[in-house]
mmCIF file of C-alpha atoms and ligand atoms in Angstrom:
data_model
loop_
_atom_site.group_PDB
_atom_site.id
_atom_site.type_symbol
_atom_site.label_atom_id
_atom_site.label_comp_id
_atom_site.label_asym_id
_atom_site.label_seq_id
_atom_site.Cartn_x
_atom_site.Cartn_y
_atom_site.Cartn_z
ATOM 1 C CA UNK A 43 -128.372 174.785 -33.568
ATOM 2 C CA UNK A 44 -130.148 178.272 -34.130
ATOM 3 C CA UNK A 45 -127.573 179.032 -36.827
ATOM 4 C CA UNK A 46 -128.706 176.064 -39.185
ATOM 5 C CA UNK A 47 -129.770 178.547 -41.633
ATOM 6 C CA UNK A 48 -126.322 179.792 -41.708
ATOM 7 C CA UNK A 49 -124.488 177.258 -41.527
ATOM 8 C CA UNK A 50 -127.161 175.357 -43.969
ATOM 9 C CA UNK A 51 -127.112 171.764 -42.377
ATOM 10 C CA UNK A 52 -130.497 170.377 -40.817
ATOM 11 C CA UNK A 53 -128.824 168.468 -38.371
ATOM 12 C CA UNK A 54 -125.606 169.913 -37.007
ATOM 13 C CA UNK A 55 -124.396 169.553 -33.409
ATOM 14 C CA UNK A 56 -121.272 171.149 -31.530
ATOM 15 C CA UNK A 57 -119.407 168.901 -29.055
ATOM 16 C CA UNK A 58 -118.221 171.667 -26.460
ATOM 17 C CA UNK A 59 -114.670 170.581 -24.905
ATOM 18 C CA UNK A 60 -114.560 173.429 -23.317
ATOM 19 C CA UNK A 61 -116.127 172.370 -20.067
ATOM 20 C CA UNK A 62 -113.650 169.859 -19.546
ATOM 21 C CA UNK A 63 -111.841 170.772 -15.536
ATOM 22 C CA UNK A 64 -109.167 173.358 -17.305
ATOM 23 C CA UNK A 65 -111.599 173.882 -20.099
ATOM 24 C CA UNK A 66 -109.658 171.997 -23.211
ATOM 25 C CA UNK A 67 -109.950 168.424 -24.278
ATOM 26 C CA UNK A 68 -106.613 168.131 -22.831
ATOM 27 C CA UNK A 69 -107.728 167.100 -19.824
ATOM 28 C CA UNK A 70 -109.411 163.986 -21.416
ATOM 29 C CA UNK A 71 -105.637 162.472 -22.373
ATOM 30 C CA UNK A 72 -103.997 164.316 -19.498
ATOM 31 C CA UNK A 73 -105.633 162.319 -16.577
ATOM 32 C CA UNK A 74 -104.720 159.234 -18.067
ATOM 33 C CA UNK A 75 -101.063 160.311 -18.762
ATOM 34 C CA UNK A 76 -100.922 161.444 -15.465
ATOM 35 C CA UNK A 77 -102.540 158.837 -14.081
ATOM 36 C CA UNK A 78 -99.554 156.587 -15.453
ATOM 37 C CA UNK A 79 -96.859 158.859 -14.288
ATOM 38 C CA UNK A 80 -97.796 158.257 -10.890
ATOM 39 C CA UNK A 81 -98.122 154.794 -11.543
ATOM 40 C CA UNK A 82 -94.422 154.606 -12.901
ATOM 41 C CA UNK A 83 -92.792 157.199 -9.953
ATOM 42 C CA UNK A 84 -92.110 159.871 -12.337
ATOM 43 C CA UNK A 85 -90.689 162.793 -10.785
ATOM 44 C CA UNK A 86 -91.179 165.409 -13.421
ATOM 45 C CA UNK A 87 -93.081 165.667 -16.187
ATOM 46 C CA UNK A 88 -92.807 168.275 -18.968
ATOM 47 C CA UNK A 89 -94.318 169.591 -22.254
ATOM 48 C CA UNK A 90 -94.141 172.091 -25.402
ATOM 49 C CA UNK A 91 -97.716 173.856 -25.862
ATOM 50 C CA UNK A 92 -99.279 176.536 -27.343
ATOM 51 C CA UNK A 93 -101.385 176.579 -24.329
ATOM 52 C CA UNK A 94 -103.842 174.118 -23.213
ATOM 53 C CA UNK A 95 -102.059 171.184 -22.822
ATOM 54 C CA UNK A 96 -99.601 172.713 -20.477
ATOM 55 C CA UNK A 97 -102.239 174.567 -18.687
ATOM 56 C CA UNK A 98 -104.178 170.997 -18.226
ATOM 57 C CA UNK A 99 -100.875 169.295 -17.650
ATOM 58 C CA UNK A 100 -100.281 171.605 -14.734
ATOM 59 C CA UNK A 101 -103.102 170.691 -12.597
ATOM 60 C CA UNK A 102 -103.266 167.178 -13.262
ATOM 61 C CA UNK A 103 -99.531 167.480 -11.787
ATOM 62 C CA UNK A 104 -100.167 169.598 -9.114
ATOM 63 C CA UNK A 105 -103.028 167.083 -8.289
ATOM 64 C CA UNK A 106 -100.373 163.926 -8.321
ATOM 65 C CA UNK A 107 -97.806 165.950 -6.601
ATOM 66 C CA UNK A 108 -95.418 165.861 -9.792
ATOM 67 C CA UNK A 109 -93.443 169.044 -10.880
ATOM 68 C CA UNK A 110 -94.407 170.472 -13.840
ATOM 69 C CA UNK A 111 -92.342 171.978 -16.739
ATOM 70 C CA UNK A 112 -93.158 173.455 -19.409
ATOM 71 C CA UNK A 113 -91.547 174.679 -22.832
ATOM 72 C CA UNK A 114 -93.747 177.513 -24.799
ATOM 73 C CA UNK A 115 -93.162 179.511 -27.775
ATOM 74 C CA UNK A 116 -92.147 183.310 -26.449
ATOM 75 C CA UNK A 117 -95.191 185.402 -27.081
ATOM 76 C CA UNK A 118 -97.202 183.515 -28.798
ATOM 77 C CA UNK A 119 -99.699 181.748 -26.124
ATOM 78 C CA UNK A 120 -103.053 182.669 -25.061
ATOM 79 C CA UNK A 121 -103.596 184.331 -21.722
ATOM 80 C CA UNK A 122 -105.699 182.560 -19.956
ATOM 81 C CA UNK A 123 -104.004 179.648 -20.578
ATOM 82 C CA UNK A 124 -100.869 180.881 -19.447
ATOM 83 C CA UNK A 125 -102.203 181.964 -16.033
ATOM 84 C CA UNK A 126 -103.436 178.338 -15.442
ATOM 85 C CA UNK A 127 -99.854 177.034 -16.076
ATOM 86 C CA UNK A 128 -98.763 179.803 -13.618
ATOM 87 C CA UNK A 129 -101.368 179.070 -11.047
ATOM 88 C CA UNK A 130 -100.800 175.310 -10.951
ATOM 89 C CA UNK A 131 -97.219 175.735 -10.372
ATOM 90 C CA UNK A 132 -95.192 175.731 -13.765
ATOM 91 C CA UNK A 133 -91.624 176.558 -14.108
ATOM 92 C CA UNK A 134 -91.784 177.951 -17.466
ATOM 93 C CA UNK A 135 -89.272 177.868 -20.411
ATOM 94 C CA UNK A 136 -89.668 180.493 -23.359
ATOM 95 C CA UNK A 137 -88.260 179.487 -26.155
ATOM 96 C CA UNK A 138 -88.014 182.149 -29.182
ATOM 97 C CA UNK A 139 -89.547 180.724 -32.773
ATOM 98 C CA UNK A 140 -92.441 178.628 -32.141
ATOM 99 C CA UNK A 141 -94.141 175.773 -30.613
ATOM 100 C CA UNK A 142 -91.995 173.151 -32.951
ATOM 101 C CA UNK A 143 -89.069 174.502 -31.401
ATOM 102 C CA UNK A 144 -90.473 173.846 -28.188
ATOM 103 C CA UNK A 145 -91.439 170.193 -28.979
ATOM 104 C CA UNK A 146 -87.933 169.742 -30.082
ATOM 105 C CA UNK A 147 -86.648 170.954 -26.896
ATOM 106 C CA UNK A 148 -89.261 168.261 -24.595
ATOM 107 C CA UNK A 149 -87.991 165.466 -27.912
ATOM 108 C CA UNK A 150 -84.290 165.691 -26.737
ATOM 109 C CA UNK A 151 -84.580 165.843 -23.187
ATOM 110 C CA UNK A 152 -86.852 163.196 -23.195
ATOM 111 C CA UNK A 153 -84.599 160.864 -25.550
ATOM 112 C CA UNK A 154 -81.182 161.808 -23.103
ATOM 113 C CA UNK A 155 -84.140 160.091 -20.627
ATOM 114 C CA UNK A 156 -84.256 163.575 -18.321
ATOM 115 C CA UNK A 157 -88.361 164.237 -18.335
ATOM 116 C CA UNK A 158 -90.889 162.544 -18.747
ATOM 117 C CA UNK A 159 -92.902 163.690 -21.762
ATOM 118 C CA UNK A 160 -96.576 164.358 -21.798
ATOM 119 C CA UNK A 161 -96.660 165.998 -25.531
ATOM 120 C CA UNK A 162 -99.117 163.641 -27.402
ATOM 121 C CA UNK A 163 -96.099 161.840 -28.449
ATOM 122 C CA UNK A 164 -97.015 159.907 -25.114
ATOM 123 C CA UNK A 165 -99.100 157.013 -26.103
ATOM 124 C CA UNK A 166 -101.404 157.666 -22.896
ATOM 125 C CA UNK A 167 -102.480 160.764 -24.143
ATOM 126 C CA UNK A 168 -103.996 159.613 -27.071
ATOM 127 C CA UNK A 169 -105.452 156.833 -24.721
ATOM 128 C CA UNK A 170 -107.320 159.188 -23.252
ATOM 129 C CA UNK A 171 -108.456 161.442 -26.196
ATOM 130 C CA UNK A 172 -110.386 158.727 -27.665
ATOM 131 C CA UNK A 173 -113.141 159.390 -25.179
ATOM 132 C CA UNK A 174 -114.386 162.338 -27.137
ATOM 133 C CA UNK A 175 -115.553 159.791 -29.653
ATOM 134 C CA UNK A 176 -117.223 157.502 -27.330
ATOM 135 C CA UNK A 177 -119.502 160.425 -26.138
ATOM 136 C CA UNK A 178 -120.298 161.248 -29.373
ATOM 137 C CA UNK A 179 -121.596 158.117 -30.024
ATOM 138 C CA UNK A 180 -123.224 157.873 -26.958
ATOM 139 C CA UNK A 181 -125.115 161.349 -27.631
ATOM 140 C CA UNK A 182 -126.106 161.352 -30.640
ATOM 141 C CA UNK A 183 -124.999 157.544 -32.691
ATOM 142 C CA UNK A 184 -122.474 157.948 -35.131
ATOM 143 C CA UNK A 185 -123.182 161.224 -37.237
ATOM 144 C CA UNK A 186 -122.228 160.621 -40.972
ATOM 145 C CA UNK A 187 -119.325 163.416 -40.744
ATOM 146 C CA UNK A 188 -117.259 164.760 -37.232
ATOM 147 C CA UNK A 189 -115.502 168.425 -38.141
ATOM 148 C CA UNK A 190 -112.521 168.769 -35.821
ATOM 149 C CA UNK A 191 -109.489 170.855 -35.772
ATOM 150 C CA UNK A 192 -106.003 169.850 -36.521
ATOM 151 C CA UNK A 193 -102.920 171.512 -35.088
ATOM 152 C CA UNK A 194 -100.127 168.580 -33.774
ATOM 153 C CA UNK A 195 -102.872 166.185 -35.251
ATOM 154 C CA UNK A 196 -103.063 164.087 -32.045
ATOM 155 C CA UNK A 197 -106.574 164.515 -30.984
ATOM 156 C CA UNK A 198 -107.864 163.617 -34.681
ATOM 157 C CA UNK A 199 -105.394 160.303 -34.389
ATOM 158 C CA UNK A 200 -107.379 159.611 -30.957
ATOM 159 C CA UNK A 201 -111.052 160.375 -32.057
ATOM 160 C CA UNK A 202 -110.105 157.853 -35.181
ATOM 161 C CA UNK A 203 -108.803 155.341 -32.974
ATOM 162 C CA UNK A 204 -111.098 155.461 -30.484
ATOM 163 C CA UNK A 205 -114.257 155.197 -33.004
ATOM 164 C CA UNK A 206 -112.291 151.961 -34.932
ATOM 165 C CA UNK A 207 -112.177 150.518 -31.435
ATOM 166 C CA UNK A 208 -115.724 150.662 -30.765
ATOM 167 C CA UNK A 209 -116.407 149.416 -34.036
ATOM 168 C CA UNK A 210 -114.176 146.244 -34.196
ATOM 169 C CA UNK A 211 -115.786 145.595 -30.446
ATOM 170 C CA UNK A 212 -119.464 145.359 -32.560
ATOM 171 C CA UNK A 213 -120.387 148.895 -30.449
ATOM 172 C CA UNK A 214 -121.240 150.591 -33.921
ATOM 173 C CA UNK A 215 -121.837 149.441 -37.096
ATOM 174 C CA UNK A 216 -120.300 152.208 -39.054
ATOM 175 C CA UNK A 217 -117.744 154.977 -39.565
ATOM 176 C CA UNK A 218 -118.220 158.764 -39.938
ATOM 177 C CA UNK A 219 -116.378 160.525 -42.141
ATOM 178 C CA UNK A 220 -113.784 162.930 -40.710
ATOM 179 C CA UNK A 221 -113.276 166.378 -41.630
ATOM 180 C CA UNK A 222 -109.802 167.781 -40.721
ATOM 181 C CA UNK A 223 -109.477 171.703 -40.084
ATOM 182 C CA UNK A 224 -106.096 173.649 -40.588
ATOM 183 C CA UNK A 225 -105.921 177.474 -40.368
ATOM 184 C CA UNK A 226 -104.431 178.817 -43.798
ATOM 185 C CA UNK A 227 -101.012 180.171 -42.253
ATOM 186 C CA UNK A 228 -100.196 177.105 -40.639
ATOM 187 C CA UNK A 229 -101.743 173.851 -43.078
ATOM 188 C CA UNK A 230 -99.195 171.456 -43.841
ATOM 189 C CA UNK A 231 -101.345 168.573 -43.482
ATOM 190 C CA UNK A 232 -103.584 170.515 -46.126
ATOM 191 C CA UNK A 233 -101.120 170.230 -48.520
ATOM 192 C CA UNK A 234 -100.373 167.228 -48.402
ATOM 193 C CA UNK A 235 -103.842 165.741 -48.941
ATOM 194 C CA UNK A 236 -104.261 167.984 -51.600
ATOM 195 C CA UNK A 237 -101.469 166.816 -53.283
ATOM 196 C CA UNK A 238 -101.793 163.744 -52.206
ATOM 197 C CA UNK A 239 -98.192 163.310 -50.939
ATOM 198 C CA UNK A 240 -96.976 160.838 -49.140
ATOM 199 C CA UNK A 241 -95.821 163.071 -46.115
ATOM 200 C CA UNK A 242 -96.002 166.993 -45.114
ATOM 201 C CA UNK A 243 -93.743 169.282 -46.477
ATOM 202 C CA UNK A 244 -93.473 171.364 -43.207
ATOM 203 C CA UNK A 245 -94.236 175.102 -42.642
ATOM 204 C CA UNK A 246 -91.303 176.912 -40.795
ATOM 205 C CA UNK A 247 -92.897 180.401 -40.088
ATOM 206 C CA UNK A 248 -96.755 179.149 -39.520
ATOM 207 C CA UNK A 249 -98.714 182.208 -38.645
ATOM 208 C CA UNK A 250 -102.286 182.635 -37.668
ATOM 209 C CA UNK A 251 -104.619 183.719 -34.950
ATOM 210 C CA UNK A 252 -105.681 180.788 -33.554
ATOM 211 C CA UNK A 253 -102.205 180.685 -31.675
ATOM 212 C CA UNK A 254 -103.364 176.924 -30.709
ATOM 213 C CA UNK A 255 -103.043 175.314 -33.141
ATOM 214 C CA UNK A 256 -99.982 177.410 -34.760
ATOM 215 C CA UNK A 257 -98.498 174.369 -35.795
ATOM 216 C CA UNK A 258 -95.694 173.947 -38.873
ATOM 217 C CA UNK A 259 -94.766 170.181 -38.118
ATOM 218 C CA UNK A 260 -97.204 168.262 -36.274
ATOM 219 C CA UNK A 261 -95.752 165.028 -35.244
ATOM 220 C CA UNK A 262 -98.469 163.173 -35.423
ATOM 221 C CA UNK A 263 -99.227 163.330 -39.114
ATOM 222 C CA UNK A 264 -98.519 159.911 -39.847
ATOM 223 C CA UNK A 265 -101.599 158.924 -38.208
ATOM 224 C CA UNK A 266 -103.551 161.761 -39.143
ATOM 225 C CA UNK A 267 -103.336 160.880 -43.121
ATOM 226 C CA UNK A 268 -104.203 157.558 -42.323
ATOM 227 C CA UNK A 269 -107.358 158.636 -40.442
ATOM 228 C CA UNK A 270 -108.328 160.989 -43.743
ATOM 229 C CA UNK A 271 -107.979 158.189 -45.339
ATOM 230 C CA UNK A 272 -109.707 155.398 -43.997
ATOM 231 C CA UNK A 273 -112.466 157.592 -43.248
ATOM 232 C CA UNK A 274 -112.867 158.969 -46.541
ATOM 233 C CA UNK A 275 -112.661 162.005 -45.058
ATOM 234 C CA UNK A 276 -111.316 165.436 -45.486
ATOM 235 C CA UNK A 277 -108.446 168.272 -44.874
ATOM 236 C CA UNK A 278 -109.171 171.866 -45.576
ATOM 237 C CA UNK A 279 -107.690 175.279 -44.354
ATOM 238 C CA UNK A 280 -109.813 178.217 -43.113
ATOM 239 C CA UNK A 281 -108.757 182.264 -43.339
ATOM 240 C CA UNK A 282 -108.266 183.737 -39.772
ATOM 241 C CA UNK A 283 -111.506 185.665 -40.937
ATOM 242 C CA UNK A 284 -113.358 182.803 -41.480
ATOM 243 C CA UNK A 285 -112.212 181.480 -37.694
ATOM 244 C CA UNK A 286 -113.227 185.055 -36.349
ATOM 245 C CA UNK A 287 -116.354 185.118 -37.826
ATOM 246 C CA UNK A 288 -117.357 181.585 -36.830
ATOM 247 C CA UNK A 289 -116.348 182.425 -33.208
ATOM 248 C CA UNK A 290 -118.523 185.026 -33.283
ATOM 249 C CA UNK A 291 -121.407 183.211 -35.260
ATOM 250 C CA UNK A 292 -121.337 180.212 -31.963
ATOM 251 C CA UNK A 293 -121.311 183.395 -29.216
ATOM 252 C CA UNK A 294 -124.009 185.229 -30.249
ATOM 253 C CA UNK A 295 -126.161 183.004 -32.026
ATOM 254 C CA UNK A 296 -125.827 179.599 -29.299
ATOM 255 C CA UNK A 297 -124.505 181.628 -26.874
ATOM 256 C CA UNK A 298 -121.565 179.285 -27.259
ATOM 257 C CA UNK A 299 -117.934 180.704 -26.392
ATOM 258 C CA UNK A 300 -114.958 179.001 -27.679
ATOM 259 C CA UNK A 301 -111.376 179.802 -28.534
ATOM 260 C CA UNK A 302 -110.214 180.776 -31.711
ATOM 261 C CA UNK A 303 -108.901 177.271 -32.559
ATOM 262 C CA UNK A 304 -112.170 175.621 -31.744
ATOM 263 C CA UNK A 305 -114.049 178.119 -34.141
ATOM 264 C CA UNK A 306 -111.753 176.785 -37.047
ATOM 265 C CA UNK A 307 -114.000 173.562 -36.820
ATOM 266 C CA UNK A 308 -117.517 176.063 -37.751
ATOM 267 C CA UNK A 309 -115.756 177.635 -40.019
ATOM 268 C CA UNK A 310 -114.644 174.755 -41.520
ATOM 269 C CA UNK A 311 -118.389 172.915 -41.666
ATOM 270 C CA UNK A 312 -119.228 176.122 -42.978
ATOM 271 C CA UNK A 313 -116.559 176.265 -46.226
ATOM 272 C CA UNK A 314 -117.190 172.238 -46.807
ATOM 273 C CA UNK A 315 -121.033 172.802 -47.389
ATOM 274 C CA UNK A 316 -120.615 175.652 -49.429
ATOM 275 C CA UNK A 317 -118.339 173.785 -51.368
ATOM 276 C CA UNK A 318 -120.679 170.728 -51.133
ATOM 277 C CA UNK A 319 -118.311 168.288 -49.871
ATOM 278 C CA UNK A 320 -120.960 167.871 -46.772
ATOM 279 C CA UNK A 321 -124.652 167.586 -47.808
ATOM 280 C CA UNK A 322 -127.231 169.760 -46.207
ATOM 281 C CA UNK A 323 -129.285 166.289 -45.365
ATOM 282 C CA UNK A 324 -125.985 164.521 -43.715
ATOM 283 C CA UNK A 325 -126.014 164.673 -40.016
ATOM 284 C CA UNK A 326 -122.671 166.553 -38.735
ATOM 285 C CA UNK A 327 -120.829 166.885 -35.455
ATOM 286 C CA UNK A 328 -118.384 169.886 -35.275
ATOM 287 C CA UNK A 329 -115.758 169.260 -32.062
ATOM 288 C CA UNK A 330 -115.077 172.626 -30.196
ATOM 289 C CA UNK A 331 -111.973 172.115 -28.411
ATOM 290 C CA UNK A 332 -111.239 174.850 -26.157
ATOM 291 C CA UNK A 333 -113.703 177.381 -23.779
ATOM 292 C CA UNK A 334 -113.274 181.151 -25.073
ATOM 293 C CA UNK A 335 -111.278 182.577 -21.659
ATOM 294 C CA UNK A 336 -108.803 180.789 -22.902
ATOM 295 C CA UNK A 337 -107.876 183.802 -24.941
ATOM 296 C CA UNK A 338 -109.519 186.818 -23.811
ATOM 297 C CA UNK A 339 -107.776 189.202 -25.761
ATOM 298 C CA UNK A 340 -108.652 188.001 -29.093
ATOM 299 C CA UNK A 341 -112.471 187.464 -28.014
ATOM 300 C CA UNK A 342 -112.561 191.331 -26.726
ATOM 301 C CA UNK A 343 -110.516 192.798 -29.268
ATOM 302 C CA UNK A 344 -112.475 192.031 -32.005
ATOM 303 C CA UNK A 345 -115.627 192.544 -31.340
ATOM 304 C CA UNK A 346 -116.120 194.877 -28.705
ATOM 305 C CA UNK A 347 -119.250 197.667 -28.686
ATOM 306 C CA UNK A 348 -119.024 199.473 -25.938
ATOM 307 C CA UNK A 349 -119.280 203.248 -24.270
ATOM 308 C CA UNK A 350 -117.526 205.062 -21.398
ATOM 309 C CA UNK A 351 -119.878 207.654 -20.103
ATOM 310 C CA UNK A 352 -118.931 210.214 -16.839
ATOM 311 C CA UNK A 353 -121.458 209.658 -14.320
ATOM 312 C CA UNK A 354 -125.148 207.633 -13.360
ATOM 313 C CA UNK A 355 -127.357 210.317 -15.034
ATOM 314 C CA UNK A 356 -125.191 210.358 -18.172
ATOM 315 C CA UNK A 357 -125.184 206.561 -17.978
ATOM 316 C CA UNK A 358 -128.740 206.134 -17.468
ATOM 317 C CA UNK A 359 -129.551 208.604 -20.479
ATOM 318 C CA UNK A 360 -127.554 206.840 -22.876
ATOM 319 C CA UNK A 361 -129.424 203.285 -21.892
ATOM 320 C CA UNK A 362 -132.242 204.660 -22.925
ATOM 321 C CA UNK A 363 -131.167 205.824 -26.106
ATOM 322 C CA UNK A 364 -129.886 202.518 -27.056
ATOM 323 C CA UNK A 365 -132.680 200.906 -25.807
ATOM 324 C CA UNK A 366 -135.132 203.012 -28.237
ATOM 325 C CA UNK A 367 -133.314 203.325 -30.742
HETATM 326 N N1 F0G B 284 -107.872 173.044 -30.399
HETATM 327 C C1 F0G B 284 -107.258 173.521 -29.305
HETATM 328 C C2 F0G B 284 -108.016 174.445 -28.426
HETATM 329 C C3 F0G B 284 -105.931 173.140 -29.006
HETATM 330 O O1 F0G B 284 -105.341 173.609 -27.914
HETATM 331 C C4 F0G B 284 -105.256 172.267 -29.879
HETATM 332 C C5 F0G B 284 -103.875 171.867 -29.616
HETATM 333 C C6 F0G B 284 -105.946 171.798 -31.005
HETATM 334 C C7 F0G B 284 -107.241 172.205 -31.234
HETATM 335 C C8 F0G B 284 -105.332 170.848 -31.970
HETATM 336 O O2 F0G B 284 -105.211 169.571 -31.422
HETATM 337 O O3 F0G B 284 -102.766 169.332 -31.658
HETATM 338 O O4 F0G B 284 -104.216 167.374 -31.163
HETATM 339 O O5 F0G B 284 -104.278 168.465 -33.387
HETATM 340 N N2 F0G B 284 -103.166 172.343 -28.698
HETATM 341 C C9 F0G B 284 -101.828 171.855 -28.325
HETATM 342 C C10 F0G B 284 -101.366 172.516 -27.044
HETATM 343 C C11 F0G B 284 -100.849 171.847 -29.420
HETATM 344 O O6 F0G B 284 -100.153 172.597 -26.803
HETATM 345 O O7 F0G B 284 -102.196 172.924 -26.257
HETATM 346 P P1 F0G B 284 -104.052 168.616 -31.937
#
């Protein structure tokens, strides 16, 4: 990376998820999933999300021909994300509170056995999320630490299994250490490491701007502990200033542009070397999980620098101010 001296690791790479079709890692769990819906003549599927994996889930529907519904917390999604959903054909739920209340919501139904759930409580999912780690692997061996993000905890559960998989099949010969990332206002998981606790004390009111992975009780924290664990690995939280500035720090320094949530991962490396939990010699692999027009308001609300001039001559003058300046 250019930003090495910044971030102050030799050998740091980003793993950009944000290329994926809808431009998540979603899409990695959400073609299996889908895949298997067909398979099993499911009429309907239907998720909670803060964004991407309803925006993902909606085209891999539309694809099968399966109707897609979708559960989201009222006001608190991303734009871009939410005109996927739209686009692919959602029929959209708001429900006030947040997105626990919506995974409550797709829990019930799906118990009472009226949708067919593709929250990462669907085995499938995860399935198909472990193919992050395989790349990895692939691209660069096994790096001695991978940074990702941590919101329902599911893709940290599938990068774990995936890279236990490959080494119980004699692929690799080792383990990286993972490093878990929660955004201060919504860290349970943090907590709990810290404390060392046997489960989550959950958040009710989590708050932060990385709206994807604004996240009180992530279901899947069972196997996210475990991962920590066996990897020897990691969970910290990072300020909503620290995710702002490492958005900015991958757009105009790789010319890299990810979400907010994806950014927590930087900022994350970032904090863990400063703290010296990660070595500037160790080789690192930071996961960014979603493509920046995913949320274009945070990305030009924050750091915009621009001028409104009246006319071609007035325009033309100010270039070349700025440009000599
Ligand atoms: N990064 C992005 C961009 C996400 O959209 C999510 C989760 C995460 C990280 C965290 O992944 O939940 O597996 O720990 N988004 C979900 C959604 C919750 O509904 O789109 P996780």
């Amino acid at each position: 990376m250019n930003s090495n001296d910044e971030i102050k690791v030799n050998e740091v790479y980003v793993k950009f998820d944000g290329a994926n079709p809808t431009g998540s890692f979603k899409d990695r769990g959400m073609t299996v999933a889908i895949s298997m819906a067909k398979y099993l003549g499911v009429n309907v599927v239907a998720c909670a999300s803060t964004g991407n994996t309803s925006a993902s889930m909606c085209a891999y529907a539309a694809r099968a021909n399966i109707k897609p519904l979708i559960v989201l917390p009222k006001g608190n999604v991303a734009k871009g994300k939410l005109a996927q959903a739209i686009l692919h054909g959602a029929e959209i739920v708001f429900v006030g509170g947040g997105f626990d209340d919506a995974l409550k919501v797709i829990i019930e139904a799906s118990k009472k056995g009226l949708i067919y759930p593709l929250n990462s409580i669907n085995p499938w999912r995860i399935e198909g999320q472990k193919t992050v780690g395989y790349e990895i692997v692939d691209e660069v061996g096994v790096p001695d630490w991978i940074v990702i993000p941590v919101g329902n905890a599911g893709n940290i559960s599938a990068l774990w299994k995936g890279l236990v998989e490959l080494k119980k099949i004699g692929l690799i010969d080792k383990l990286p250490r993972l490093a878990g990332i929660q955004a201060s206002g919504a860290a349970p998981l943090v907590k709990a490491y810290r404390e060392s606790l046997d489960k989550p004390v959950f958040i009710e009111d989590p708050e932060t701007i990385a709206t994807a992975i604004r996240i009180g009780k992530p279901v899947n924290w069972p196997r996210a502990l475990k991962a920590i664990k066996e990897s020897k690995g990691v969970l910290i939280d990072v300020s909503d200033d620290e995710i702002l500035q490492a958005q900015r720090l991958l757009a105009r320094r790789e010319g890299l542009g990810v979400e907010p949530a994806s950014a927590a991962s930087i900022a994350g490396l970032r904090k863990l070397r400063e703290e010296g939990v990660i070595d500037r010699n160790e080789r690192v692999v930071a996961i960014a999980t979603g493509h920046a027009l995913k949320d274009p308001d945070t990305a030009s609300s924050h750091y915009v620098k621009s001028y409104e001039v009246k006319d071609v001559n007035e325009a033309l003058s100010l270039l070349h101010k700025l440009i000599t300046q």
